Every structure is written in structure tokens, then in C-alpha cells.
mmCIF file of C-alpha atoms and ligand atoms in Angstrom:
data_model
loop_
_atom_site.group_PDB
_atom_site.id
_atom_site.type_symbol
_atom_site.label_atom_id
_atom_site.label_comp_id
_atom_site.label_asym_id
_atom_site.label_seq_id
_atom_site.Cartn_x
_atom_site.Cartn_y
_atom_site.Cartn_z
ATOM 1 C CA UNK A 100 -12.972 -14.817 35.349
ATOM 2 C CA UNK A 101 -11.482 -11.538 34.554
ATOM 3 C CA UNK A 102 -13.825 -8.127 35.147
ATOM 4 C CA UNK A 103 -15.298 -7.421 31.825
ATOM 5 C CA UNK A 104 -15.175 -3.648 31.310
ATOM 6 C CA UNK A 105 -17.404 -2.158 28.439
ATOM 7 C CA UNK A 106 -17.302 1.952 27.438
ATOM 8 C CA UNK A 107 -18.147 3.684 24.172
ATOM 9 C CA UNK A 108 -18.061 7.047 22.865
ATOM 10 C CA UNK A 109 -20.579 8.607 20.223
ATOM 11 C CA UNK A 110 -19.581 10.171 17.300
ATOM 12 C CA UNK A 111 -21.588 13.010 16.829
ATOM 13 C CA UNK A 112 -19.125 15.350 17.197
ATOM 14 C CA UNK A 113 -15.727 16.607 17.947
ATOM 15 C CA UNK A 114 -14.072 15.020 21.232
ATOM 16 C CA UNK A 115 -14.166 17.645 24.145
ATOM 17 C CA UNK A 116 -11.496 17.637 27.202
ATOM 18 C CA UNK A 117 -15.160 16.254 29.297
ATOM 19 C CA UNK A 118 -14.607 12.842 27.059
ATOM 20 C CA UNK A 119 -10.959 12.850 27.986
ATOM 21 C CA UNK A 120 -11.315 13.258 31.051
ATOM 22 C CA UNK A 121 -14.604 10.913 31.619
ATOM 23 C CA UNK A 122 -13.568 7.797 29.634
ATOM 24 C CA UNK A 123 -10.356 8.521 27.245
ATOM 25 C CA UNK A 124 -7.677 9.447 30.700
ATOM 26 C CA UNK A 125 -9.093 5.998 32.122
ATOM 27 C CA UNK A 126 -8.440 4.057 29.520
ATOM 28 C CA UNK A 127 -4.856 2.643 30.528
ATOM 29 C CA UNK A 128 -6.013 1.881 33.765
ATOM 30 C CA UNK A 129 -9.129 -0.032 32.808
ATOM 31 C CA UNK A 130 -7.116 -2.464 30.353
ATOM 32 C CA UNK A 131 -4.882 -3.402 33.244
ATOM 33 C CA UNK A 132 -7.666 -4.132 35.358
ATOM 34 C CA UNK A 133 -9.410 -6.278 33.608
ATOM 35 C CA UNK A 134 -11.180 -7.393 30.099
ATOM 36 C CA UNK A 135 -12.001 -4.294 27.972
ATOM 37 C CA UNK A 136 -14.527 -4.127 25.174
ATOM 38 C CA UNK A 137 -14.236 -0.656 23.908
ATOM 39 C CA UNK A 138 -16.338 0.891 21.306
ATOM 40 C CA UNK A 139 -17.277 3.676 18.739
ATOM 41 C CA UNK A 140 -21.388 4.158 19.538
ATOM 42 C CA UNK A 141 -22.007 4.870 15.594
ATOM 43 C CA UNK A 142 -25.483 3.357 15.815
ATOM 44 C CA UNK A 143 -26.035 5.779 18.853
ATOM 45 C CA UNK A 144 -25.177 8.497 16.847
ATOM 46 C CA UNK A 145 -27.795 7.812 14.302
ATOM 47 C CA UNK A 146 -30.358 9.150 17.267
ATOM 48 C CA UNK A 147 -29.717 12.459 15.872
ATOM 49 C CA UNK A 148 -29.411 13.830 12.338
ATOM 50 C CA UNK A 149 -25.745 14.081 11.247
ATOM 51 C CA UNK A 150 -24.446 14.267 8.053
ATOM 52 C CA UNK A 151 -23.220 10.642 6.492
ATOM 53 C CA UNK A 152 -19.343 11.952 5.951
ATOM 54 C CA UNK A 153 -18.913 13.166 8.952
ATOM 55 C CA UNK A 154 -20.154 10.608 10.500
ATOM 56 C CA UNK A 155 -17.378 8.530 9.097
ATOM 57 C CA UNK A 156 -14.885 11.253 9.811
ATOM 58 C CA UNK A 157 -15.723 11.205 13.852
ATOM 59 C CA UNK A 158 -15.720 7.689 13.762
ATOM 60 C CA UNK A 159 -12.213 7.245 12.891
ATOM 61 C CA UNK A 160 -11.632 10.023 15.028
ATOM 62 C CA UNK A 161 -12.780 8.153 18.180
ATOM 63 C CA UNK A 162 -10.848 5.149 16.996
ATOM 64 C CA UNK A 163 -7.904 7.140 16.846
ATOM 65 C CA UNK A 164 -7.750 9.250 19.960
ATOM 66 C CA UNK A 165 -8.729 5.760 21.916
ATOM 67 C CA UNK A 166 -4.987 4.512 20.443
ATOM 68 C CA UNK A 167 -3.673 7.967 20.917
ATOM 69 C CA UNK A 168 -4.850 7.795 24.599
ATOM 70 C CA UNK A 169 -2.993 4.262 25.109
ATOM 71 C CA UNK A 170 -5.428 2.011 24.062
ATOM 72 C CA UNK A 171 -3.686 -1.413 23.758
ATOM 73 C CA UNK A 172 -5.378 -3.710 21.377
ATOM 74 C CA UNK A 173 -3.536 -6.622 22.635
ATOM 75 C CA UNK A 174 -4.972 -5.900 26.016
ATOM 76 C CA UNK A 175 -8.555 -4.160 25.153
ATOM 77 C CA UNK A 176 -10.871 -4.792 22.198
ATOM 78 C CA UNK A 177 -12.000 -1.742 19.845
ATOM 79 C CA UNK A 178 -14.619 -2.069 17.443
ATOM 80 C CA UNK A 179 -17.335 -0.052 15.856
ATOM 81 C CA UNK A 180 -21.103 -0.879 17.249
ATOM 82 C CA UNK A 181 -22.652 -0.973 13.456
ATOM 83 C CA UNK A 182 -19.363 -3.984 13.032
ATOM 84 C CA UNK A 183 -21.235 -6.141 15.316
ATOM 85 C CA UNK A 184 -25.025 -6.929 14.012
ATOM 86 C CA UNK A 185 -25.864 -8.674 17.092
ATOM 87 C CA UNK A 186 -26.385 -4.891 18.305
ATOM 88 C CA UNK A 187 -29.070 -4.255 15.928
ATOM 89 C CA UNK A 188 -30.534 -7.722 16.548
ATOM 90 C CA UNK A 189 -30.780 -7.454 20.802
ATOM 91 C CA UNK A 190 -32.422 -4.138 20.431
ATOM 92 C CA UNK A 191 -35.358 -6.081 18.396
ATOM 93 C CA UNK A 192 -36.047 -8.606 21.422
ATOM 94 C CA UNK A 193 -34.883 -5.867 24.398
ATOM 95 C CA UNK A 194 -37.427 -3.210 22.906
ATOM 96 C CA UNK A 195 -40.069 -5.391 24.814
ATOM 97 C CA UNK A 196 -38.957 -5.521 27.894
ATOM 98 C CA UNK A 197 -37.990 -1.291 28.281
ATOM 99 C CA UNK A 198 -41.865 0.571 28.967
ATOM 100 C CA UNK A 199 -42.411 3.666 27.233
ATOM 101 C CA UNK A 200 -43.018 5.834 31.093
ATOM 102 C CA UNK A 201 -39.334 4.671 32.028
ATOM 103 C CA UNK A 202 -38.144 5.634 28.812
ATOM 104 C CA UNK A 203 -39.951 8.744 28.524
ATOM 105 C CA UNK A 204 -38.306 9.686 31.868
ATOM 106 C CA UNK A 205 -34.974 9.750 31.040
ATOM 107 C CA UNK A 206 -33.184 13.280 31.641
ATOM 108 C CA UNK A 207 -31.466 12.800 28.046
ATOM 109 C CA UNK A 208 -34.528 12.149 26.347
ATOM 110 C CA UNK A 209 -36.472 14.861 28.283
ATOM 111 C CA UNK A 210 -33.648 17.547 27.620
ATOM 112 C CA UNK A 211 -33.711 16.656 23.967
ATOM 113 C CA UNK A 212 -36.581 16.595 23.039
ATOM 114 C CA UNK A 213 -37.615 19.713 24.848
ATOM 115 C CA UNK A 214 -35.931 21.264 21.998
ATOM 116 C CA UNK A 215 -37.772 19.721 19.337
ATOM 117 C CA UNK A 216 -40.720 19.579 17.427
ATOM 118 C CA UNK A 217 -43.068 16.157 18.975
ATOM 119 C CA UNK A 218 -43.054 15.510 14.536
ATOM 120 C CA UNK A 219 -39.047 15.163 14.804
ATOM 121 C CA UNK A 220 -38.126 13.411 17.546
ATOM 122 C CA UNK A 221 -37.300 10.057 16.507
ATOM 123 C CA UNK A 222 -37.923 6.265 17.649
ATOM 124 C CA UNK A 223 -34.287 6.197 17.808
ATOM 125 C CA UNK A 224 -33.809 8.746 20.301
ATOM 126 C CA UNK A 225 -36.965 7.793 22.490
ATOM 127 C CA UNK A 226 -35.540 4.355 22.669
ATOM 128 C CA UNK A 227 -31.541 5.112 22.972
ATOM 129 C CA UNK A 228 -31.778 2.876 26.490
ATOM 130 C CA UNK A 229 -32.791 -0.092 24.885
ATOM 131 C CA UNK A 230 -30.012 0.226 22.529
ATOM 132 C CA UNK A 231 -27.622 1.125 25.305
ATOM 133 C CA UNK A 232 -28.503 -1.704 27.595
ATOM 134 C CA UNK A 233 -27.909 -4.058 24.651
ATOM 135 C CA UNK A 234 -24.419 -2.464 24.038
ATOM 136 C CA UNK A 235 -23.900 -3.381 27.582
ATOM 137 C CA UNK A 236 -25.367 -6.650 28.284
ATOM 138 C CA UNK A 237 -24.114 -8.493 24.890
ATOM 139 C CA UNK A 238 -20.241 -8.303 26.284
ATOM 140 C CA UNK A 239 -21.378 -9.847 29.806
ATOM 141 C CA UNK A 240 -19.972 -6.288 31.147
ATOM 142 C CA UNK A 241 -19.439 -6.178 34.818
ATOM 143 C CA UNK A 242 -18.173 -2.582 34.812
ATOM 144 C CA UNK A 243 -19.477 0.783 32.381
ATOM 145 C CA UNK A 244 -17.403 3.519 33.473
ATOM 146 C CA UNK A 245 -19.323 6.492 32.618
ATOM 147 C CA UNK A 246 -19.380 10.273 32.963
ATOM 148 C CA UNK A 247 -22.290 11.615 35.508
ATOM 149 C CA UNK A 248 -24.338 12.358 32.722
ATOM 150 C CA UNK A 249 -25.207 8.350 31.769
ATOM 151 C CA UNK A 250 -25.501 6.712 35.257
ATOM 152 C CA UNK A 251 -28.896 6.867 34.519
ATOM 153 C CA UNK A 252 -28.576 4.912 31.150
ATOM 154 C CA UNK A 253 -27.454 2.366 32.593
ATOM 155 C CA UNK A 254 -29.459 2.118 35.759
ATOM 156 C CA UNK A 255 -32.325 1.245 33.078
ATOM 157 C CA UNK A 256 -29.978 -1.113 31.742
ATOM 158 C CA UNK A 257 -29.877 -3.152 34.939
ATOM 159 C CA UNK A 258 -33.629 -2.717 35.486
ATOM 160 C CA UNK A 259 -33.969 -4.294 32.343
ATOM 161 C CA UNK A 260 -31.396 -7.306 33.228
ATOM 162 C CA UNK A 261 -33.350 -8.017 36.124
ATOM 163 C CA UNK A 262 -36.711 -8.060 34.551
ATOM 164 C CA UNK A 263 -35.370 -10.218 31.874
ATOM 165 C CA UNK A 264 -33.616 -12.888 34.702
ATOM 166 C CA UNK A 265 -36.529 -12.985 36.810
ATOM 167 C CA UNK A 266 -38.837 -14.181 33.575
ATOM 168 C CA UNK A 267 -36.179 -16.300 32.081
ATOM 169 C CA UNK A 268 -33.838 -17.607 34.728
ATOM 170 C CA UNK A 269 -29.942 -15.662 35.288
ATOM 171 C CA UNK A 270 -29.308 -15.144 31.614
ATOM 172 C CA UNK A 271 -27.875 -11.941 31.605
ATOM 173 C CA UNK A 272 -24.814 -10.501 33.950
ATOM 174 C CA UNK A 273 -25.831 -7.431 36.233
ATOM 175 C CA UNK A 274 -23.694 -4.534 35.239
ATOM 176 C CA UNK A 275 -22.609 -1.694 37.220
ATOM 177 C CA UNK A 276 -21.701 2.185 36.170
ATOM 178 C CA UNK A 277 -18.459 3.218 37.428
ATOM 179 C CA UNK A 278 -18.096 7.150 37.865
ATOM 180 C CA UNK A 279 -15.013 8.294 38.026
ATOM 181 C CA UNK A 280 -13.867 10.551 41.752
ATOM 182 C CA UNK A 281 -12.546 13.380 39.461
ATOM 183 C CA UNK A 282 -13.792 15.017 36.628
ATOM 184 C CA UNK A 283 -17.331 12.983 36.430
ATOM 185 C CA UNK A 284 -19.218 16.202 35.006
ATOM 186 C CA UNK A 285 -16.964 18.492 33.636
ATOM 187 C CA UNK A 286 -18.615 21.814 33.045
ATOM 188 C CA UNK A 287 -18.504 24.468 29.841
ATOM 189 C CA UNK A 288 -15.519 27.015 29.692
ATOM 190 C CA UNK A 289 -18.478 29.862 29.056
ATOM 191 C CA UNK A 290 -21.371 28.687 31.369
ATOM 192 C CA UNK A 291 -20.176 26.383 34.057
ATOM 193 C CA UNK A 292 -23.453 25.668 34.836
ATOM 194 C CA UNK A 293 -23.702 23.276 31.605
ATOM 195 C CA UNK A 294 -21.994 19.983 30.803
ATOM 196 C CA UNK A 295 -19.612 20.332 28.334
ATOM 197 C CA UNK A 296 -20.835 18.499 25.164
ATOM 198 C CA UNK A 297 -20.244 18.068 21.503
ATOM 199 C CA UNK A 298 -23.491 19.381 21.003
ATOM 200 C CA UNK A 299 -23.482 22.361 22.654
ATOM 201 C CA UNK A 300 -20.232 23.513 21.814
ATOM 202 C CA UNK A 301 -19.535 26.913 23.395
ATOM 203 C CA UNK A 302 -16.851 26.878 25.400
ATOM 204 C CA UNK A 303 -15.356 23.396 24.853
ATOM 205 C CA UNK A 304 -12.157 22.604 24.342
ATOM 206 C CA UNK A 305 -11.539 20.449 21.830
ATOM 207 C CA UNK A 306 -9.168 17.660 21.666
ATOM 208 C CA UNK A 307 -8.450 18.941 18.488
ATOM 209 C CA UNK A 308 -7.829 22.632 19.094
ATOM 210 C CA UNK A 309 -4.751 23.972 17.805
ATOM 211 C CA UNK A 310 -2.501 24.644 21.249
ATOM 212 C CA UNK A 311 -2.829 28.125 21.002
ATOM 213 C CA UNK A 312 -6.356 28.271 21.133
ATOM 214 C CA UNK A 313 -6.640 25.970 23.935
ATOM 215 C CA UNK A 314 -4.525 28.476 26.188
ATOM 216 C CA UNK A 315 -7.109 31.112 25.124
ATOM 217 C CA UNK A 316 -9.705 29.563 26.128
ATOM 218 C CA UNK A 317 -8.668 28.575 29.664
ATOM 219 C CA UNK A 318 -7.139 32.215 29.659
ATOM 220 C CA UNK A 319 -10.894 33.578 28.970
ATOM 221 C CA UNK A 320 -13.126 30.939 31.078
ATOM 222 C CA UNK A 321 -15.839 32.808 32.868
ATOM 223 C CA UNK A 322 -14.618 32.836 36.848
ATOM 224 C CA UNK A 323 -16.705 33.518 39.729
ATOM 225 C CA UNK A 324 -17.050 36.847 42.000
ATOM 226 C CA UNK A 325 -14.276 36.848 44.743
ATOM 227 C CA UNK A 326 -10.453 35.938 44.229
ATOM 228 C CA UNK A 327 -9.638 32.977 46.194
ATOM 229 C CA UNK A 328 -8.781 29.591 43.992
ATOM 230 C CA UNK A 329 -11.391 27.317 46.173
ATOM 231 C CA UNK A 330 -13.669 24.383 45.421
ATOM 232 C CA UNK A 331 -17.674 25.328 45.711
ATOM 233 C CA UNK A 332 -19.260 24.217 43.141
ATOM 234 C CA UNK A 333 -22.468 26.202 44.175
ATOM 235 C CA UNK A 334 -21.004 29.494 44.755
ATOM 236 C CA UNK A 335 -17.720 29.332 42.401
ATOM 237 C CA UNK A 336 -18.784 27.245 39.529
ATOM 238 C CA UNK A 337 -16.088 28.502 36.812
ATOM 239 C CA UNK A 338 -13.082 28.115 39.547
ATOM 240 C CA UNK A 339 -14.558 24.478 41.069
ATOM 241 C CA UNK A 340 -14.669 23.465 37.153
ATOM 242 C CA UNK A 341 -10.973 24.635 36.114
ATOM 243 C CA UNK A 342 -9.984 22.894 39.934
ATOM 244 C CA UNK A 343 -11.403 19.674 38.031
ATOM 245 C CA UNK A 344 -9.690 19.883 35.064
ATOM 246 C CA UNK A 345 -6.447 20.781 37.008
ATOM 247 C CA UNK A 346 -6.526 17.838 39.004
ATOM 248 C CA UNK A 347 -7.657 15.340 36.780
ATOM 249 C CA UNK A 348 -4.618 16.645 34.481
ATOM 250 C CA UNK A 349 -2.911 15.992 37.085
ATOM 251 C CA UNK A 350 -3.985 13.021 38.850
ATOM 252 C CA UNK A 351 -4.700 14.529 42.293
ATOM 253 C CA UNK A 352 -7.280 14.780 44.252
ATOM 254 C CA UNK A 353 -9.433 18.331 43.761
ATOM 255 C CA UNK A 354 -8.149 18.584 47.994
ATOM 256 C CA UNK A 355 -4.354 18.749 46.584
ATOM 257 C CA UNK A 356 -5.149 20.547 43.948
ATOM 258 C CA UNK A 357 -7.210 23.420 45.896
ATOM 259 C CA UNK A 358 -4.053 23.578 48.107
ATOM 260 C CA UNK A 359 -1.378 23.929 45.453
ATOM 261 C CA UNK A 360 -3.596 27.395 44.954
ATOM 262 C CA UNK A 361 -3.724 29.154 47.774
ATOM 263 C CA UNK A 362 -3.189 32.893 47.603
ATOM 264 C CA UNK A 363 -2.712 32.297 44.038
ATOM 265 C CA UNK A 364 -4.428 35.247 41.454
ATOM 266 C CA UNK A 365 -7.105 33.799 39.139
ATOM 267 C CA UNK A 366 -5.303 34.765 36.107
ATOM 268 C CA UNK A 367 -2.307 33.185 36.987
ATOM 269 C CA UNK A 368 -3.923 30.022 38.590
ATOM 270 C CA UNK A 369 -5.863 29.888 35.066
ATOM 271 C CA UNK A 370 -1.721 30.309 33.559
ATOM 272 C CA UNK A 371 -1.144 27.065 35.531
ATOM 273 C CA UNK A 372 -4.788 25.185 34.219
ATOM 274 C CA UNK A 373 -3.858 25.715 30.780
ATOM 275 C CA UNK A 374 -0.009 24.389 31.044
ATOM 276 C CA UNK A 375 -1.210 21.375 32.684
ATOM 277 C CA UNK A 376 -4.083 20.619 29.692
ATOM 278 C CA UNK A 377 -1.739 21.372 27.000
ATOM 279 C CA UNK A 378 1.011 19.328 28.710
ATOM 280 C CA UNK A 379 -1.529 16.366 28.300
ATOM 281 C CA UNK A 380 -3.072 17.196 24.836
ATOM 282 C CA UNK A 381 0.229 18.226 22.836
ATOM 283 C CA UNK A 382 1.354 14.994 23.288
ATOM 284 C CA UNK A 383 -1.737 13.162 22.414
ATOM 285 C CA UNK A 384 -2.540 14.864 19.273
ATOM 286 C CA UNK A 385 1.026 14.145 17.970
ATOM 287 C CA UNK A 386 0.019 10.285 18.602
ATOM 288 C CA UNK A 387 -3.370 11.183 17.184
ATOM 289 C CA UNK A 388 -2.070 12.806 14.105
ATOM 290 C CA UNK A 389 0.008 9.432 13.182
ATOM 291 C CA UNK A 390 -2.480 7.492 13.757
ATOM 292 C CA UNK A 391 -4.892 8.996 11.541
ATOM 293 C CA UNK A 392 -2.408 9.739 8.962
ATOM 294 C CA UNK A 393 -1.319 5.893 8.666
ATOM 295 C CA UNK A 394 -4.548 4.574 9.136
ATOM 296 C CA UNK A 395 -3.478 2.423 12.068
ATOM 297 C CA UNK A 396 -6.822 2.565 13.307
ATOM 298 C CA UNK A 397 -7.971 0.090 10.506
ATOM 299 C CA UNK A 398 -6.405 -3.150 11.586
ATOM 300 C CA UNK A 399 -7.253 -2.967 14.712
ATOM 301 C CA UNK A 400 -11.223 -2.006 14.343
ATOM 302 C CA UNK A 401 -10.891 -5.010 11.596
ATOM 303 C CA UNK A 402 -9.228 -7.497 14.454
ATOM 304 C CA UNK A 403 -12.017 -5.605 17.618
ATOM 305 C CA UNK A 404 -14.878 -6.687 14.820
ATOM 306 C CA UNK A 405 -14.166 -10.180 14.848
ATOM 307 C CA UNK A 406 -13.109 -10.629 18.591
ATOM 308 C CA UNK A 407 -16.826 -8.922 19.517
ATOM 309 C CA UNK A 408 -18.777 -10.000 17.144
ATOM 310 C CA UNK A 409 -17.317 -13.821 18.610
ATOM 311 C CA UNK A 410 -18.321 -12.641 22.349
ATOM 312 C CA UNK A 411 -21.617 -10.754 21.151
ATOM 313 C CA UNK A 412 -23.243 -13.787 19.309
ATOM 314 C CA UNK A 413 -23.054 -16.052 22.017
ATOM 315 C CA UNK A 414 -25.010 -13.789 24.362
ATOM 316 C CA UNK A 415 -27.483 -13.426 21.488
ATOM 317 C CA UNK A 416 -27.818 -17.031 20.777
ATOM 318 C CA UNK A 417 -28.778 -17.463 24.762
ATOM 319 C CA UNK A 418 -31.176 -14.980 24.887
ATOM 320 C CA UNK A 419 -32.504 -15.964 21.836
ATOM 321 C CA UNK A 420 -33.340 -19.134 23.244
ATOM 322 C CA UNK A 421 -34.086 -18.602 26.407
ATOM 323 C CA UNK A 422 -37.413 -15.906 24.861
ATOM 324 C CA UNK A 423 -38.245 -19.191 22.551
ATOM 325 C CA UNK A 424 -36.828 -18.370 19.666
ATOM 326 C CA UNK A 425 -35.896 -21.635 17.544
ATOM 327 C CA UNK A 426 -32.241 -22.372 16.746
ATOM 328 C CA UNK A 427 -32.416 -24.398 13.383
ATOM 329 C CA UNK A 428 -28.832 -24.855 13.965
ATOM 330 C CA UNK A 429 -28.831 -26.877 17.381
HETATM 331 N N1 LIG B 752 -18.616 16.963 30.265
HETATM 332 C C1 LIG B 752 -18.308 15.707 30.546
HETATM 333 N N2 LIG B 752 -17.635 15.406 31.672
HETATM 334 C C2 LIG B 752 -17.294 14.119 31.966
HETATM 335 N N3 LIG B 752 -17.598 13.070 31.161
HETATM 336 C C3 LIG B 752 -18.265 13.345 30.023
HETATM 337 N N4 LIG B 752 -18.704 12.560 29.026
HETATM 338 C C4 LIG B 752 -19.299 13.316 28.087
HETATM 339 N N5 LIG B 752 -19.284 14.606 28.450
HETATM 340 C C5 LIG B 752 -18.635 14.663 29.646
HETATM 341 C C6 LIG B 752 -18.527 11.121 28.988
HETATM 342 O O1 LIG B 752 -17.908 10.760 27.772
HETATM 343 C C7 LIG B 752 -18.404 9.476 27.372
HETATM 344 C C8 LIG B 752 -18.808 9.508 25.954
HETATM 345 O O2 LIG B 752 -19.912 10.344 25.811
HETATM 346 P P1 LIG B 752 -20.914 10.141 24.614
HETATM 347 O O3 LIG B 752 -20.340 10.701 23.401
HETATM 348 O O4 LIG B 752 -21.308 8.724 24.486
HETATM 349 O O5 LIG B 752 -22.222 10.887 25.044
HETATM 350 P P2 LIG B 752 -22.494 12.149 25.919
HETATM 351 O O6 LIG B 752 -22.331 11.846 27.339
HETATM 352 O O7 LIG B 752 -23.863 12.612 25.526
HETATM 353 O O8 LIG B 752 -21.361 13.158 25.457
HETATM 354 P P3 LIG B 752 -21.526 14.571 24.806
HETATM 355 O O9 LIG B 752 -20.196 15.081 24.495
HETATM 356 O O10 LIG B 752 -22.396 15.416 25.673
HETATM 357 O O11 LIG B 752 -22.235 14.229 23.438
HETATM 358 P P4 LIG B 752 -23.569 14.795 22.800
HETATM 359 O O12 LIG B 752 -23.473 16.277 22.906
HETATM 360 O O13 LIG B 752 -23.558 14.295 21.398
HETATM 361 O O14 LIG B 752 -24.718 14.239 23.593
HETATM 362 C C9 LIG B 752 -19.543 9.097 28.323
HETATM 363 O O15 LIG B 752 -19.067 8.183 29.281
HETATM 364 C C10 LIG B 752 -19.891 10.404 28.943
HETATM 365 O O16 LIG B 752 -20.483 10.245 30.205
#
């Protein structure tokens, strides 16, 4: 049987080069390789207060810069999470078999919440893994390819497949994270100590940005002390970041790319960072653009509902019955 490949994006905000680079840039690749479930992690973005339209707005958003990146839907499968109700209805029998000390552990629950009032913080966000692992398991995935930032979302994930096999028999596939060599944590334009993230949007670049502003940015990232174009990521954080970026641009490794710049000036190695970026994004928000504007998106979200929802139930009708829960149907 084929690999099964699973990946989703949240919408919860606008897409940054990080998501292009993480999962969007891999996207052609992984539909060649093998069986692609691909999705729009609108439930996931419920975690978090967001207003309802826009919401809707980054949803179609994702759905369109997946197509705009090459997204094939005769080869890969694109649907929204909220599409599919086996989704909601895994998370009610997984929620038993995720402990509240592993969940409390997590680095994305501990960072959020640290910046919230114990009142707010929500089930939803406590218990994002259990949702997570369900997104997983329900396509049978083999591979997630992730950014840095999830591995550990999905090492829960696996904890929980094996704790569920070794009670019930081998119900559930083992799945795997897949990081990719270049560009798995790429860092803010402003403090390359930080991820960049939709929700912490200073110094981003957005997939969106108008060309222009793009080139600014990259013109104005914060470098390091020193004037040689190396990779350190302790001691040159801003230059080891843009290195990233250039090479994932690219496609080379960050060794090539480190020795395409030597005894080149930061500002005009940054000249170089930005014409590589906006040589990849120009192009893709002209695709993006025509997507949104004919609503291509539609069809195939439509078609990826029906195809999932078809793979989906039949992992929820086994683990339905392998917990005991009686099929009035059989
Ligand atoms: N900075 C990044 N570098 C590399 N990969 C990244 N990803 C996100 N940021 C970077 C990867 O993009 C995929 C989709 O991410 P997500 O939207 O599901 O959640 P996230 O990782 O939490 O992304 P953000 O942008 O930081 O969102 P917010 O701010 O809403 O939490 C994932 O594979 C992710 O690893």
C-alpha cells in the first residue's frame, strides 16, 4: 500500500513564509510520494478566540495557497477538518486515553497559557493533542511532515496509538513526524530568537505582502554583530535565519548556500535573500489571486469532503468497536 501522508495548517491567521517553507514548499513532493490527505485545521483554530468571518476568510485562504503551491487534487485530498464529523467524534473516545500531566506538559500549551488568565484558558486548548492525534490517526497516516515546533504533537499522538493497540489489539497505524532538513524552525525577521508565527506577527512575512514590502522587510531584518554571511545559529541568529530562507528558496543545502556568500556584505547578501523570496512568492500569489477570485477552491474542498469523510469513517467504525461500542448496523 501506498505511504499515507497527512498535514494541516490552522487558520488563525495570515500564512507566514515559516508555513511555506514548513509544509506549503513540500507539498509537490509529498503527492508524488505517496497518498496525501491534506487539510485546513478549522476545528484547531477554535482553541483560540477568533472572530467567526475571519475565520472563514483564512480558511479559504489555506485552501487556496495549498492549490497555489501545486496542490493536485487528483493526486492529494484537501478538505476542511469541521467537513469530516468523524473528527469531532474520535476526540470523544481519544479524550480517555490522553492524561491530563502529558497534556499539561506540552511546550504549546505551557507557552500559551503562560499568557493567560487560569479563568480563560480553554478545554480546547488544554486538550489540542487529543484532537491532533485524531486528525492523524483517522487517515491511517504513516507520515506528518511537520515544522520543529509540532514534533512534539505528534509524539503524544503515537503514545496514544500505542496505548490504545496494546488494550485493544493493532487497531490503529503508528505514525511518524517528518521534519523537513531545511527551514524546520524558521525564525522572526525582528527577533530571530522567536518562531515566526501568525500569532506573533512582528516581523513575518506574509504570503500575502504586497512585493514591495516583502523586500523591506528582508532589507531591515535585524543581523548579528560581525560581517561575515556564516551559519551559527547561536552566535548569528538573524544571518543563520535569512541562510534558511535563502536555501530553502532555493533548494540547497544551508552548506551551498553559506558558500555562495562568502566575502559577500550583509546588505547586499540580504539584496540576494529578498530576490530569491519574491522570485518564489510573486508567482504564487498570482496563482493565489485566481484561485480565490474564481472560487476554485470550492469544488475541490466539496470532492476532499467526501473522499475523507469515506477514509475517516471506517477508522471510526473500528475503533468504535473495538472500545465496545455497539454497531446497530452490523
Ligand atoms: N516558523 C516556522 N517555521 C517552519 N515551519 C513552521 N510552521 C509554522 N511556523 C513555522 C509549520 O506550519 C504548519 C502549520 O502550522 P499551524 O498553523 O498548524 O500551527 P503553528 O505551528 O502553531 O503555526 P503558527 O504560524 O505559529 O500559528 P499560531 O501562531 O496560530 O500558533 C505546521 O507544520 C508548522 O510546524
Amino acid at each position: 500500500m501506498a505511504e499515507r501522508i497527512l498535514t494541516g495548517i490552522k487558520p488563525t491567521g495570515n500564512l507566514h513564509l515559516g508555513n511555506y517553507i514548513g509544509v506549503l514548499r513540500r507539498l509537490k513532493n509529498f503527492q508524488n510520494r505517496g497518498e496525501c490527505f491534506i487539510f485546513i485545521a478549522d476545528l484547531h483554530a477554535l482553541t483560540l478566540p477568533i472572530d467567526p468571518e475571519v475565520l472563514r476568510q483564512n480558511s479559504i485562504d489555506i485552501a487556496s495557497f495549498y492549490l497555489a503551491a501545486g496542490l493536485d487534487p487528483e493526486k492529494a485530498t484537501m478538505f476542511l477538518q469541521s467537513s469530516v464529523s468523524a473528527h469531532g467524534e474520535i476526540n470523544a473516545v481519544f479524550q480517555n486515553y490522553l492524561y491530563m500531566g502529558e497534556l499539561s506538559r506540552m511546550t504549546q500549551f505551557k507557552d500559551i497559557s503562560s499568557k493567560m488568565k487560569d479563568s480563560s484558558i480553554g478545554l480546547g486548548i488544554f486538550a489540542y493533542p487529543v484532537l491532533m492525534a485524531g486528525d492523524i490517526v483517522l487517515y491511517d497516516a504513516d507520515i506528518v511532515p511537520v515544522g520543529e515546533d509540532q514534533t512534539q504533537h505528534v509524539e503524544i499522538a503515537r503514545d496514544l496509538v500505542n496505548r490504545f493497540n496494546n488494550r485493544y489489539g493493532k487497531v490503529l497505524k503508528m505514525p511518524k513526524a517528518e521534519v523537513s532538513k531545511v527551514g524546520k524552525r524558521i525564525m522572526s525577521l525582528s527577533d530571530p530568537t522567536v518562531k515566526m508565527s501568525k500569532s506573533n506577527p512582528k516581523g513575518d512575512i506574509f504570503l500575502k505582502d504586497d512585493i514591495n514590502v516583502i523586500r523591506k522587510k528582508i532589507m531591515s531584518a535585524v543581523t548579528d554583530l560581525g560581517c561575515e554571511v556564516k551559519y551559527d545559529p547561536e552566535n548569528k541568529p538573524g544571518i543563520s535565519n535569512l541562510l534558511v530562507i535563502y536555501a530553502a528558496m532555493k533548494d540547497i543545502s544551508i552548506e551551498e548556500a553559506e558558500a555562495k556568500f562568502v566575502n559577500y556584505r550583509y546588505g547586499d547578501f540580504k539584496k540576494e535573500v529578498a530576490d530569491a523570496v519574491i522570485e518564489v512568492i510573486e508567482p504564487l500569489q498570482q496563482r493565489y489571486k485566481e484561485i480565490v477570485e474564481n472560487k476554485l477552491y470550492l469544488k475541490v474542498l466539496q470532492e476532499g469532503a467526501i473522499k475523507a469523510r469515506k477514509v475517516a469513517d471506517k477508522t471510526l467504525k473500528s475503533v468504535h468497536k473495538a472500545v465496545g461500542l455497539l454497531d446497530i448496523n452490523e
